[in-house]
Short mmCIF file of N, CA and C and ligand atoms in Angstrom, two decimals:
data_model
loop_
_atom_site.label_atom_id
_atom_site.label_comp_id
_atom_site.label_asym_id
_atom_site.label_seq_id
_atom_site.Cartn_x
_atom_site.Cartn_y
_atom_site.Cartn_z
N UNK Z 1500 -6.00 7.01 18.52
CA UNK Z 1500 -7.34 6.76 19.11
C UNK Z 1500 -8.17 5.88 18.16
N UNK Z 1501 -9.15 5.13 18.72
CA UNK Z 1501 -9.91 4.17 17.92
C UNK Z 1501 -10.66 4.85 16.76
N UNK Z 1502 -10.76 4.12 15.69
CA UNK Z 1502 -11.41 4.61 14.47
C UNK Z 1502 -12.53 3.64 14.11
N UNK Z 1503 -13.66 4.17 13.71
CA UNK Z 1503 -14.74 3.31 13.21
C UNK Z 1503 -14.36 2.87 11.80
N UNK Z 1504 -14.09 1.59 11.63
CA UNK Z 1504 -13.49 1.14 10.37
C UNK Z 1504 -14.42 1.30 9.16
N UNK Z 1505 -15.71 1.09 9.36
CA UNK Z 1505 -16.61 1.21 8.19
C UNK Z 1505 -16.76 2.67 7.75
N UNK Z 1506 -16.82 3.57 8.73
CA UNK Z 1506 -16.86 5.01 8.40
C UNK Z 1506 -15.61 5.38 7.62
N UNK Z 1507 -14.49 4.92 8.15
CA UNK Z 1507 -13.21 5.20 7.52
C UNK Z 1507 -13.17 4.65 6.09
N UNK Z 1508 -13.53 3.38 5.94
CA UNK Z 1508 -13.46 2.75 4.61
C UNK Z 1508 -14.41 3.42 3.63
N UNK Z 1509 -15.61 3.77 4.10
CA UNK Z 1509 -16.54 4.45 3.20
C UNK Z 1509 -15.96 5.77 2.70
N UNK Z 1510 -15.32 6.50 3.57
CA UNK Z 1510 -14.71 7.77 3.18
C UNK Z 1510 -13.64 7.55 2.11
N UNK Z 1511 -12.87 6.47 2.28
CA UNK Z 1511 -11.82 6.16 1.32
C UNK Z 1511 -12.41 5.63 0.00
N UNK Z 1512 -13.42 4.79 0.13
CA UNK Z 1512 -13.90 4.03 -1.03
C UNK Z 1512 -14.89 4.78 -1.92
N UNK Z 1513 -15.72 5.64 -1.33
CA UNK Z 1513 -16.78 6.26 -2.12
C UNK Z 1513 -16.25 7.06 -3.33
N UNK Z 1514 -15.18 7.83 -3.18
CA UNK Z 1514 -14.64 8.53 -4.37
C UNK Z 1514 -14.19 7.55 -5.46
N UNK Z 1515 -13.64 6.41 -5.05
CA UNK Z 1515 -13.20 5.40 -6.02
C UNK Z 1515 -14.39 4.74 -6.69
N UNK Z 1516 -15.45 4.57 -5.92
CA UNK Z 1516 -16.66 3.99 -6.51
C UNK Z 1516 -17.20 4.93 -7.59
N UNK Z 1517 -17.19 6.22 -7.30
CA UNK Z 1517 -17.66 7.21 -8.26
C UNK Z 1517 -16.81 7.18 -9.53
N UNK Z 1518 -15.50 7.12 -9.31
CA UNK Z 1518 -14.55 7.08 -10.42
C UNK Z 1518 -14.78 5.83 -11.28
N UNK Z 1519 -14.94 4.70 -10.61
CA UNK Z 1519 -15.14 3.43 -11.30
C UNK Z 1519 -16.42 3.48 -12.14
N UNK Z 1520 -17.48 3.94 -11.53
CA UNK Z 1520 -18.76 4.01 -12.23
C UNK Z 1520 -18.65 4.92 -13.45
N UNK Z 1521 -17.93 6.03 -13.30
CA UNK Z 1521 -17.72 6.95 -14.42
C UNK Z 1521 -16.94 6.29 -15.54
N UNK Z 1522 -16.10 5.31 -15.17
CA UNK Z 1522 -15.32 4.58 -16.17
C UNK Z 1522 -16.01 3.29 -16.59
N UNK Z 1523 -17.29 3.16 -16.20
CA UNK Z 1523 -18.09 2.00 -16.60
C UNK Z 1523 -17.55 0.69 -16.02
N UNK Z 1524 -17.09 0.76 -14.77
CA UNK Z 1524 -16.64 -0.43 -14.06
C UNK Z 1524 -17.54 -0.61 -12.84
N UNK Z 1525 -17.79 -1.85 -12.49
CA UNK Z 1525 -18.61 -2.12 -11.31
C UNK Z 1525 -17.74 -2.04 -10.06
N UNK Z 1526 -18.24 -1.42 -9.02
CA UNK Z 1526 -17.46 -1.28 -7.79
C UNK Z 1526 -18.35 -1.67 -6.61
N UNK Z 1527 -18.04 -2.79 -6.00
CA UNK Z 1527 -18.87 -3.31 -4.92
C UNK Z 1527 -18.16 -3.12 -3.59
N UNK Z 1528 -18.89 -2.58 -2.61
CA UNK Z 1528 -18.34 -2.40 -1.26
C UNK Z 1528 -19.09 -3.34 -0.32
N UNK Z 1529 -18.37 -4.23 0.31
CA UNK Z 1529 -18.98 -5.25 1.16
C UNK Z 1529 -18.32 -5.23 2.54
N UNK Z 1530 -18.92 -4.47 3.46
CA UNK Z 1530 -18.32 -4.28 4.78
C UNK Z 1530 -19.05 -5.09 5.84
N UNK Z 1531 -18.29 -5.65 6.73
CA UNK Z 1531 -18.87 -6.40 7.85
C UNK Z 1531 -19.38 -5.47 8.94
N UNK Z 1532 -19.58 -6.01 10.11
CA UNK Z 1532 -20.09 -5.26 11.24
C UNK Z 1532 -19.13 -4.11 11.61
N UNK Z 1533 -19.70 -2.96 11.98
CA UNK Z 1533 -18.87 -1.82 12.37
C UNK Z 1533 -18.07 -2.15 13.63
N UNK Z 1534 -16.80 -1.73 13.63
CA UNK Z 1534 -15.93 -1.98 14.77
C UNK Z 1534 -15.04 -0.77 14.95
N UNK Z 1535 -14.53 -0.61 16.15
CA UNK Z 1535 -13.57 0.47 16.39
C UNK Z 1535 -12.19 -0.14 16.61
N UNK Z 1536 -11.25 0.29 15.79
CA UNK Z 1536 -9.89 -0.23 15.89
C UNK Z 1536 -8.90 0.92 15.90
N UNK Z 1537 -7.73 0.66 16.47
CA UNK Z 1537 -6.68 1.68 16.50
C UNK Z 1537 -5.67 1.41 15.40
N UNK Z 1538 -5.47 2.40 14.56
CA UNK Z 1538 -4.45 2.31 13.51
C UNK Z 1538 -4.14 3.70 13.01
N UNK Z 1539 -3.08 3.81 12.24
CA UNK Z 1539 -2.67 5.09 11.68
C UNK Z 1539 -3.52 5.37 10.44
N UNK Z 1540 -4.53 6.20 10.64
CA UNK Z 1540 -5.51 6.50 9.58
C UNK Z 1540 -4.85 6.98 8.29
N UNK Z 1541 -3.86 7.87 8.46
CA UNK Z 1541 -3.22 8.47 7.29
C UNK Z 1541 -2.49 7.42 6.47
N UNK Z 1542 -1.78 6.55 7.18
CA UNK Z 1542 -0.99 5.50 6.51
C UNK Z 1542 -1.89 4.47 5.82
N UNK Z 1543 -2.92 4.04 6.53
CA UNK Z 1543 -3.81 3.02 5.96
C UNK Z 1543 -4.58 3.62 4.77
N UNK Z 1544 -4.88 4.90 4.84
CA UNK Z 1544 -5.50 5.59 3.71
C UNK Z 1544 -4.57 5.55 2.49
N UNK Z 1545 -3.31 5.87 2.76
CA UNK Z 1545 -2.27 5.85 1.72
C UNK Z 1545 -2.18 4.46 1.07
N UNK Z 1546 -2.19 3.45 1.95
CA UNK Z 1546 -2.13 2.06 1.50
C UNK Z 1546 -3.30 1.72 0.58
N UNK Z 1547 -4.49 2.12 1.00
CA UNK Z 1547 -5.69 1.84 0.21
C UNK Z 1547 -5.64 2.55 -1.13
N UNK Z 1548 -5.11 3.77 -1.15
CA UNK Z 1548 -5.00 4.53 -2.39
C UNK Z 1548 -4.12 3.79 -3.40
N UNK Z 1549 -2.99 3.26 -2.92
CA UNK Z 1549 -2.09 2.51 -3.80
C UNK Z 1549 -2.82 1.32 -4.41
N UNK Z 1550 -3.51 0.58 -3.57
CA UNK Z 1550 -4.16 -0.65 -4.02
C UNK Z 1550 -5.38 -0.37 -4.90
N UNK Z 1551 -6.11 0.67 -4.56
CA UNK Z 1551 -7.30 1.01 -5.35
C UNK Z 1551 -6.92 1.61 -6.70
N UNK Z 1552 -5.87 2.43 -6.71
CA UNK Z 1552 -5.37 2.98 -7.98
C UNK Z 1552 -5.01 1.83 -8.93
N UNK Z 1553 -4.29 0.84 -8.40
CA UNK Z 1553 -3.91 -0.32 -9.20
C UNK Z 1553 -5.14 -1.09 -9.69
N UNK Z 1554 -6.05 -1.35 -8.78
CA UNK Z 1554 -7.26 -2.11 -9.14
C UNK Z 1554 -7.98 -1.43 -10.30
N UNK Z 1555 -8.07 -0.11 -10.23
CA UNK Z 1555 -8.75 0.62 -11.30
C UNK Z 1555 -7.93 0.65 -12.59
N UNK Z 1556 -6.62 0.82 -12.41
CA UNK Z 1556 -5.71 0.95 -13.55
C UNK Z 1556 -5.65 -0.33 -14.38
N UNK Z 1557 -5.68 -1.47 -13.72
CA UNK Z 1557 -5.50 -2.75 -14.42
C UNK Z 1557 -6.82 -3.49 -14.64
N UNK Z 1558 -7.90 -2.75 -14.57
CA UNK Z 1558 -9.23 -3.34 -14.76
C UNK Z 1558 -9.97 -2.53 -15.82
N UNK Z 1559 -10.38 -3.22 -16.89
CA UNK Z 1559 -10.97 -2.54 -18.04
C UNK Z 1559 -12.46 -2.25 -17.82
N UNK Z 1560 -13.01 -1.47 -18.73
CA UNK Z 1560 -14.44 -1.17 -18.75
C UNK Z 1560 -15.25 -2.45 -18.67
N UNK Z 1561 -16.34 -2.42 -17.95
CA UNK Z 1561 -17.22 -3.57 -17.88
C UNK Z 1561 -16.78 -4.60 -16.85
N UNK Z 1562 -15.57 -4.42 -16.29
CA UNK Z 1562 -15.06 -5.37 -15.29
C UNK Z 1562 -15.48 -4.92 -13.89
N UNK Z 1563 -15.05 -5.70 -12.89
CA UNK Z 1563 -15.56 -5.47 -11.53
C UNK Z 1563 -14.45 -5.38 -10.48
N UNK Z 1564 -14.65 -4.50 -9.54
CA UNK Z 1564 -13.76 -4.38 -8.38
C UNK Z 1564 -14.63 -4.56 -7.14
N UNK Z 1565 -14.19 -5.41 -6.24
CA UNK Z 1565 -14.95 -5.64 -5.01
C UNK Z 1565 -14.04 -5.43 -3.81
N UNK Z 1566 -14.50 -4.70 -2.83
CA UNK Z 1566 -13.74 -4.50 -1.60
C UNK Z 1566 -14.53 -5.08 -0.43
N UNK Z 1567 -13.93 -6.06 0.23
CA UNK Z 1567 -14.54 -6.69 1.40
C UNK Z 1567 -13.74 -6.27 2.63
N UNK Z 1568 -14.43 -6.13 3.73
CA UNK Z 1568 -13.74 -5.92 5.00
C UNK Z 1568 -14.47 -6.68 6.08
N UNK Z 1569 -13.70 -7.34 6.92
CA UNK Z 1569 -14.33 -8.05 8.04
C UNK Z 1569 -13.34 -8.18 9.20
N UNK Z 1570 -13.89 -8.22 10.41
CA UNK Z 1570 -13.06 -8.47 11.58
C UNK Z 1570 -13.50 -9.78 12.19
N UNK Z 1571 -12.59 -10.72 12.27
CA UNK Z 1571 -12.88 -11.95 13.02
C UNK Z 1571 -11.59 -12.61 13.47
N UNK Z 1572 -11.70 -13.40 14.53
CA UNK Z 1572 -10.55 -14.07 15.14
C UNK Z 1572 -9.40 -13.08 15.40
N UNK Z 1573 -9.74 -11.92 15.95
CA UNK Z 1573 -8.73 -10.91 16.27
C UNK Z 1573 -7.91 -10.46 15.08
N UNK Z 1574 -8.55 -10.42 13.93
CA UNK Z 1574 -7.85 -10.01 12.73
C UNK Z 1574 -8.79 -9.17 11.86
N UNK Z 1575 -8.27 -8.05 11.39
CA UNK Z 1575 -9.03 -7.23 10.43
C UNK Z 1575 -8.51 -7.59 9.05
N UNK Z 1576 -9.39 -8.10 8.21
CA UNK Z 1576 -8.95 -8.37 6.84
C UNK Z 1576 -9.72 -7.53 5.85
N UNK Z 1577 -8.96 -7.04 4.88
CA UNK Z 1577 -9.50 -6.25 3.79
C UNK Z 1577 -9.07 -6.95 2.51
N UNK Z 1578 -10.03 -7.16 1.63
CA UNK Z 1578 -9.73 -7.84 0.38
C UNK Z 1578 -10.15 -6.93 -0.77
N UNK Z 1579 -9.20 -6.66 -1.67
CA UNK Z 1579 -9.50 -5.85 -2.85
C UNK Z 1579 -9.35 -6.76 -4.05
N UNK Z 1580 -10.48 -7.05 -4.65
CA UNK Z 1580 -10.53 -8.08 -5.67
C UNK Z 1580 -10.93 -7.45 -7.00
N UNK Z 1581 -10.16 -7.70 -8.06
CA UNK Z 1581 -10.57 -7.16 -9.36
C UNK Z 1581 -10.61 -8.27 -10.42
N UNK Z 1582 -11.32 -7.99 -11.48
CA UNK Z 1582 -11.43 -8.97 -12.58
C UNK Z 1582 -10.60 -8.50 -13.77
N UNK Z 1583 -9.53 -7.77 -13.47
CA UNK Z 1583 -8.68 -7.17 -14.50
C UNK Z 1583 -7.70 -8.11 -15.15
N UNK Z 1584 -6.57 -7.56 -15.59
CA UNK Z 1584 -5.62 -8.31 -16.41
C UNK Z 1584 -4.85 -9.38 -15.62
N UNK Z 1585 -4.87 -9.27 -14.31
CA UNK Z 1585 -4.19 -10.28 -13.50
C UNK Z 1585 -2.70 -10.02 -13.41
N UNK Z 1586 -2.02 -10.85 -12.62
CA UNK Z 1586 -0.60 -10.64 -12.36
C UNK Z 1586 0.06 -12.03 -12.29
N UNK Z 1587 1.15 -12.20 -13.00
CA UNK Z 1587 1.81 -13.51 -13.07
C UNK Z 1587 2.46 -13.84 -11.73
N UNK Z 1588 2.67 -15.15 -11.49
CA UNK Z 1588 3.27 -15.59 -10.22
C UNK Z 1588 4.65 -14.97 -10.03
N UNK Z 1589 5.39 -14.89 -11.11
CA UNK Z 1589 6.74 -14.34 -11.06
C UNK Z 1589 6.70 -12.89 -10.57
N UNK Z 1590 5.76 -12.15 -11.15
CA UNK Z 1590 5.63 -10.74 -10.81
C UNK Z 1590 5.10 -10.55 -9.38
N UNK Z 1591 4.28 -11.50 -8.94
CA UNK Z 1591 3.69 -11.41 -7.59
C UNK Z 1591 4.77 -11.24 -6.53
N UNK Z 1592 5.88 -11.98 -6.67
CA UNK Z 1592 6.96 -11.87 -5.69
C UNK Z 1592 7.85 -10.68 -6.02
N UNK Z 1593 8.09 -10.47 -7.30
CA UNK Z 1593 9.01 -9.41 -7.72
C UNK Z 1593 8.59 -8.04 -7.22
N UNK Z 1594 7.29 -7.77 -7.26
CA UNK Z 1594 6.83 -6.42 -6.89
C UNK Z 1594 7.16 -6.09 -5.44
N UNK Z 1595 7.28 -7.12 -4.61
CA UNK Z 1595 7.65 -6.86 -3.21
C UNK Z 1595 9.17 -6.89 -3.03
N UNK Z 1596 9.84 -7.75 -3.76
CA UNK Z 1596 11.30 -7.89 -3.64
C UNK Z 1596 12.04 -6.62 -4.03
N UNK Z 1597 11.54 -5.95 -5.03
CA UNK Z 1597 12.16 -4.71 -5.50
C UNK Z 1597 12.66 -3.84 -4.36
N UNK Z 1598 11.81 -3.72 -3.40
CA UNK Z 1598 12.06 -2.84 -2.28
C UNK Z 1598 13.39 -3.18 -1.59
N UNK Z 1599 13.63 -4.49 -1.44
CA UNK Z 1599 14.81 -4.93 -0.68
C UNK Z 1599 16.09 -4.84 -1.49
N UNK Z 1600 15.99 -4.66 -2.78
CA UNK Z 1600 17.18 -4.51 -3.60
C UNK Z 1600 17.80 -3.12 -3.40
N UNK Z 1601 16.98 -2.24 -2.88
CA UNK Z 1601 17.49 -0.92 -2.52
C UNK Z 1601 17.94 -0.06 -3.67
N UNK Z 1602 18.83 0.84 -3.33
CA UNK Z 1602 19.33 1.89 -4.22
C UNK Z 1602 19.55 1.47 -5.67
N UNK Z 1603 20.31 0.41 -5.81
CA UNK Z 1603 20.75 -0.02 -7.12
C UNK Z 1603 19.60 -0.14 -8.12
N UNK Z 1604 18.56 -0.91 -7.75
CA UNK Z 1604 17.47 -1.12 -8.70
C UNK Z 1604 16.60 0.13 -8.84
N UNK Z 1605 16.57 0.91 -7.77
CA UNK Z 1605 15.74 2.12 -7.84
C UNK Z 1605 16.34 3.14 -8.79
N UNK Z 1606 17.66 3.11 -8.89
CA UNK Z 1606 18.32 4.07 -9.77
C UNK Z 1606 18.35 3.62 -11.23
N UNK Z 1607 18.15 2.32 -11.42
CA UNK Z 1607 18.22 1.79 -12.77
C UNK Z 1607 17.11 2.39 -13.63
N UNK Z 1608 17.46 2.65 -14.87
CA UNK Z 1608 16.50 3.33 -15.72
C UNK Z 1608 15.50 2.39 -16.38
N UNK Z 1609 15.87 1.11 -16.49
CA UNK Z 1609 15.00 0.14 -17.16
C UNK Z 1609 13.64 0.10 -16.48
N UNK Z 1610 12.60 -0.09 -17.27
CA UNK Z 1610 11.22 -0.02 -16.79
C UNK Z 1610 10.92 -0.92 -15.62
N UNK Z 1611 11.06 -0.42 -14.45
CA UNK Z 1611 10.83 -1.18 -13.23
C UNK Z 1611 9.36 -1.46 -13.01
N UNK Z 1612 9.06 -1.96 -11.85
CA UNK Z 1612 7.68 -2.31 -11.51
C UNK Z 1612 6.97 -1.17 -10.78
N UNK Z 1613 7.63 -0.08 -10.62
CA UNK Z 1613 7.01 0.99 -9.85
C UNK Z 1613 7.22 0.74 -8.38
N UNK Z 1614 6.86 1.71 -7.56
CA UNK Z 1614 7.20 1.60 -6.15
C UNK Z 1614 5.97 1.44 -5.27
N UNK Z 1615 4.80 1.55 -5.90
CA UNK Z 1615 3.54 1.49 -5.14
C UNK Z 1615 3.45 0.33 -4.17
N UNK Z 1616 3.63 -0.88 -4.66
CA UNK Z 1616 3.45 -2.06 -3.82
C UNK Z 1616 4.56 -2.21 -2.78
N UNK Z 1617 5.74 -1.69 -3.09
CA UNK Z 1617 6.82 -1.71 -2.10
C UNK Z 1617 6.46 -0.81 -0.91
N UNK Z 1618 5.87 0.33 -1.21
CA UNK Z 1618 5.41 1.23 -0.14
C UNK Z 1618 4.26 0.58 0.62
N UNK Z 1619 3.37 -0.06 -0.13
CA UNK Z 1619 2.23 -0.76 0.50
C UNK Z 1619 2.73 -1.78 1.51
N UNK Z 1620 3.72 -2.55 1.09
CA UNK Z 1620 4.31 -3.59 1.97
C UNK Z 1620 4.91 -2.95 3.22
N UNK Z 1621 5.57 -1.84 3.03
CA UNK Z 1621 6.20 -1.14 4.14
C UNK Z 1621 5.15 -0.69 5.16
N UNK Z 1622 4.05 -0.13 4.66
CA UNK Z 1622 2.98 0.33 5.56
C UNK Z 1622 2.36 -0.85 6.30
N UNK Z 1623 2.15 -1.95 5.59
CA UNK Z 1623 1.57 -3.15 6.20
C UNK Z 1623 2.50 -3.69 7.29
N UNK Z 1624 3.78 -3.76 6.98
CA UNK Z 1624 4.77 -4.24 7.96
C UNK Z 1624 4.76 -3.37 9.22
N UNK Z 1625 4.69 -2.08 8.99
CA UNK Z 1625 4.68 -1.12 10.09
C UNK Z 1625 3.50 -1.38 11.03
N UNK Z 1626 2.43 -1.97 10.50
CA UNK Z 1626 1.26 -2.29 11.31
C UNK Z 1626 1.22 -3.77 11.71
N UNK Z 1627 2.35 -4.44 11.60
CA UNK Z 1627 2.44 -5.88 11.92
C UNK Z 1627 1.43 -6.71 11.14
N UNK Z 1628 1.13 -6.25 9.93
CA UNK Z 1628 0.14 -6.95 9.12
C UNK Z 1628 0.77 -7.83 8.06
N UNK Z 1629 -0.11 -8.37 7.22
CA UNK Z 1629 0.34 -9.22 6.12
C UNK Z 1629 -0.32 -8.71 4.84
N UNK Z 1630 0.41 -8.80 3.73
CA UNK Z 1630 -0.16 -8.47 2.42
C UNK Z 1630 0.13 -9.63 1.49
N UNK Z 1631 -0.90 -10.03 0.78
CA UNK Z 1631 -0.78 -11.20 -0.09
C UNK Z 1631 -1.46 -10.91 -1.43
N UNK Z 1632 -0.80 -11.32 -2.50
CA UNK Z 1632 -1.39 -11.17 -3.84
C UNK Z 1632 -1.83 -12.54 -4.32
N UNK Z 1633 -3.06 -12.66 -4.73
CA UNK Z 1633 -3.54 -13.94 -5.28
C UNK Z 1633 -4.34 -13.66 -6.55
N UNK Z 1634 -4.73 -14.74 -7.21
CA UNK Z 1634 -5.54 -14.58 -8.41
C UNK Z 1634 -7.02 -14.52 -8.04
N UNK Z 1635 -7.76 -13.74 -8.79
CA UNK Z 1635 -9.22 -13.78 -8.69
C UNK Z 1635 -9.66 -14.89 -9.65
N UNK Z 1636 -10.62 -15.70 -9.23
CA UNK Z 1636 -11.16 -16.73 -10.10
C UNK Z 1636 -12.40 -16.15 -10.80
N UNK Z 1637 -12.57 -16.24 -12.11
CA UNK Z 1637 -11.69 -16.89 -13.08
C UNK Z 1637 -10.51 -16.03 -13.54
N UNK Z 1638 -10.58 -14.70 -13.34
CA UNK Z 1638 -9.43 -13.89 -13.75
C UNK Z 1638 -9.33 -12.61 -12.94
N UNK Z 1639 -8.11 -12.08 -12.88
CA UNK Z 1639 -7.90 -10.83 -12.16
C UNK Z 1639 -7.00 -11.02 -10.96
N UNK Z 1640 -6.90 -9.96 -10.18
CA UNK Z 1640 -6.00 -9.93 -9.04
C UNK Z 1640 -6.77 -9.66 -7.75
N UNK Z 1641 -6.36 -10.33 -6.70
CA UNK Z 1641 -6.92 -10.06 -5.38
C UNK Z 1641 -5.78 -9.74 -4.41
N UNK Z 1642 -5.93 -8.65 -3.72
CA UNK Z 1642 -4.96 -8.30 -2.68
C UNK Z 1642 -5.63 -8.51 -1.34
N UNK Z 1643 -4.98 -9.28 -0.48
CA UNK Z 1643 -5.52 -9.54 0.86
C UNK Z 1643 -4.63 -8.88 1.90
N UNK Z 1644 -5.24 -8.07 2.73
CA UNK Z 1644 -4.53 -7.43 3.84
C UNK Z 1644 -5.05 -8.01 5.15
N UNK Z 1645 -4.16 -8.30 6.06
CA UNK Z 1645 -4.58 -8.79 7.39
C UNK Z 1645 -3.84 -8.01 8.47
N UNK Z 1646 -4.61 -7.51 9.41
CA UNK Z 1646 -4.00 -6.78 10.52
C UNK Z 1646 -4.45 -7.38 11.85
N UNK Z 1647 -3.50 -7.59 12.76
CA UNK Z 1647 -3.89 -8.07 14.08
C UNK Z 1647 -4.69 -6.98 14.81
N UNK Z 1648 -5.71 -7.39 15.52
CA UNK Z 1648 -6.53 -6.45 16.28
C UNK Z 1648 -6.00 -6.43 17.71
N UNK Z 1649 -5.65 -5.23 18.16
CA UNK Z 1649 -5.04 -5.14 19.51
C UNK Z 1649 -6.12 -5.04 20.58
P1 ATP U 1274 3.76 0.95 -12.92
O1 ATP U 1274 3.94 2.25 -13.61
O2 ATP U 1274 4.86 -0.03 -13.22
O3 ATP U 1274 2.40 0.35 -13.16
P2 ATP U 1274 2.93 1.13 -10.20
O4 ATP U 1274 3.16 2.30 -9.36
O5 ATP U 1274 1.55 0.75 -10.60
O6 ATP U 1274 3.93 1.26 -11.40
P3 ATP U 1274 3.00 -0.91 -8.23
O7 ATP U 1274 1.79 -0.31 -7.63
O8 ATP U 1274 4.15 -1.22 -7.34
O9 ATP U 1274 3.58 -0.07 -9.42
O10 ATP U 1274 2.59 -2.21 -8.99
C1 ATP U 1274 3.60 -3.00 -9.51
C2 ATP U 1274 3.14 -3.79 -10.69
O11 ATP U 1274 2.26 -4.81 -10.26
C3 ATP U 1274 2.38 -3.00 -11.71
O12 ATP U 1274 3.23 -2.42 -12.64
C4 ATP U 1274 1.49 -4.05 -12.34
O13 ATP U 1274 2.19 -4.74 -13.34
C5 ATP U 1274 1.26 -5.02 -11.21
N1 ATP U 1274 -0.06 -4.83 -10.55
C6 ATP U 1274 -0.31 -4.19 -9.39
N2 ATP U 1274 -1.61 -4.23 -9.08
C7 ATP U 1274 -2.22 -4.92 -10.07
C8 ATP U 1274 -3.57 -5.31 -10.34
N3 ATP U 1274 -4.56 -4.98 -9.51
N4 ATP U 1274 -3.80 -6.02 -11.47
C9 ATP U 1274 -2.80 -6.35 -12.29
N5 ATP U 1274 -1.52 -6.02 -12.10
C10 ATP U 1274 -1.22 -5.31 -11.00
#
């Protein structure tokens, strides 16, 4: 059933904002007009947790995390932008590729990239969406999510 996206996002984001502020990081929430969309609340919540955990983890004191959400042209886009340590181009693809290597790499003991973003990609795919990693200017990481609006 349809979900009010801003209500939903606020519920997800406010605890992270509190956490960020406690860690002396700026956390900006920038939501567009309220809309009702149909999606799997539990899964999208899970997805946001993965991305927000990373944003906080790789962003030092005094830095900034911004979450934008907007619906336009039949697309819901969510952008999680941080001014943290950033992510190299090589790693940008690797973090998603891991998933497709399957068993072999998952069993390997060498310090992998973790499974968070592979799960994130899976959830996004399940919703016919797109996930993209880009750089924040002048520094940091931005994750862009796009979902078709039915
Ligand atoms: P790990 O213990 O390796 O950090 P993880 O569960 O965080 O595991 P993922 O969520 O899949 O793993 O992230 C994969 C890798 O991508 C991370 O190890 C980190 O190097 C990089 N990464 C992810 N998000 C960010 C971010 N916001 N800023 C910088 N690097 C990031």
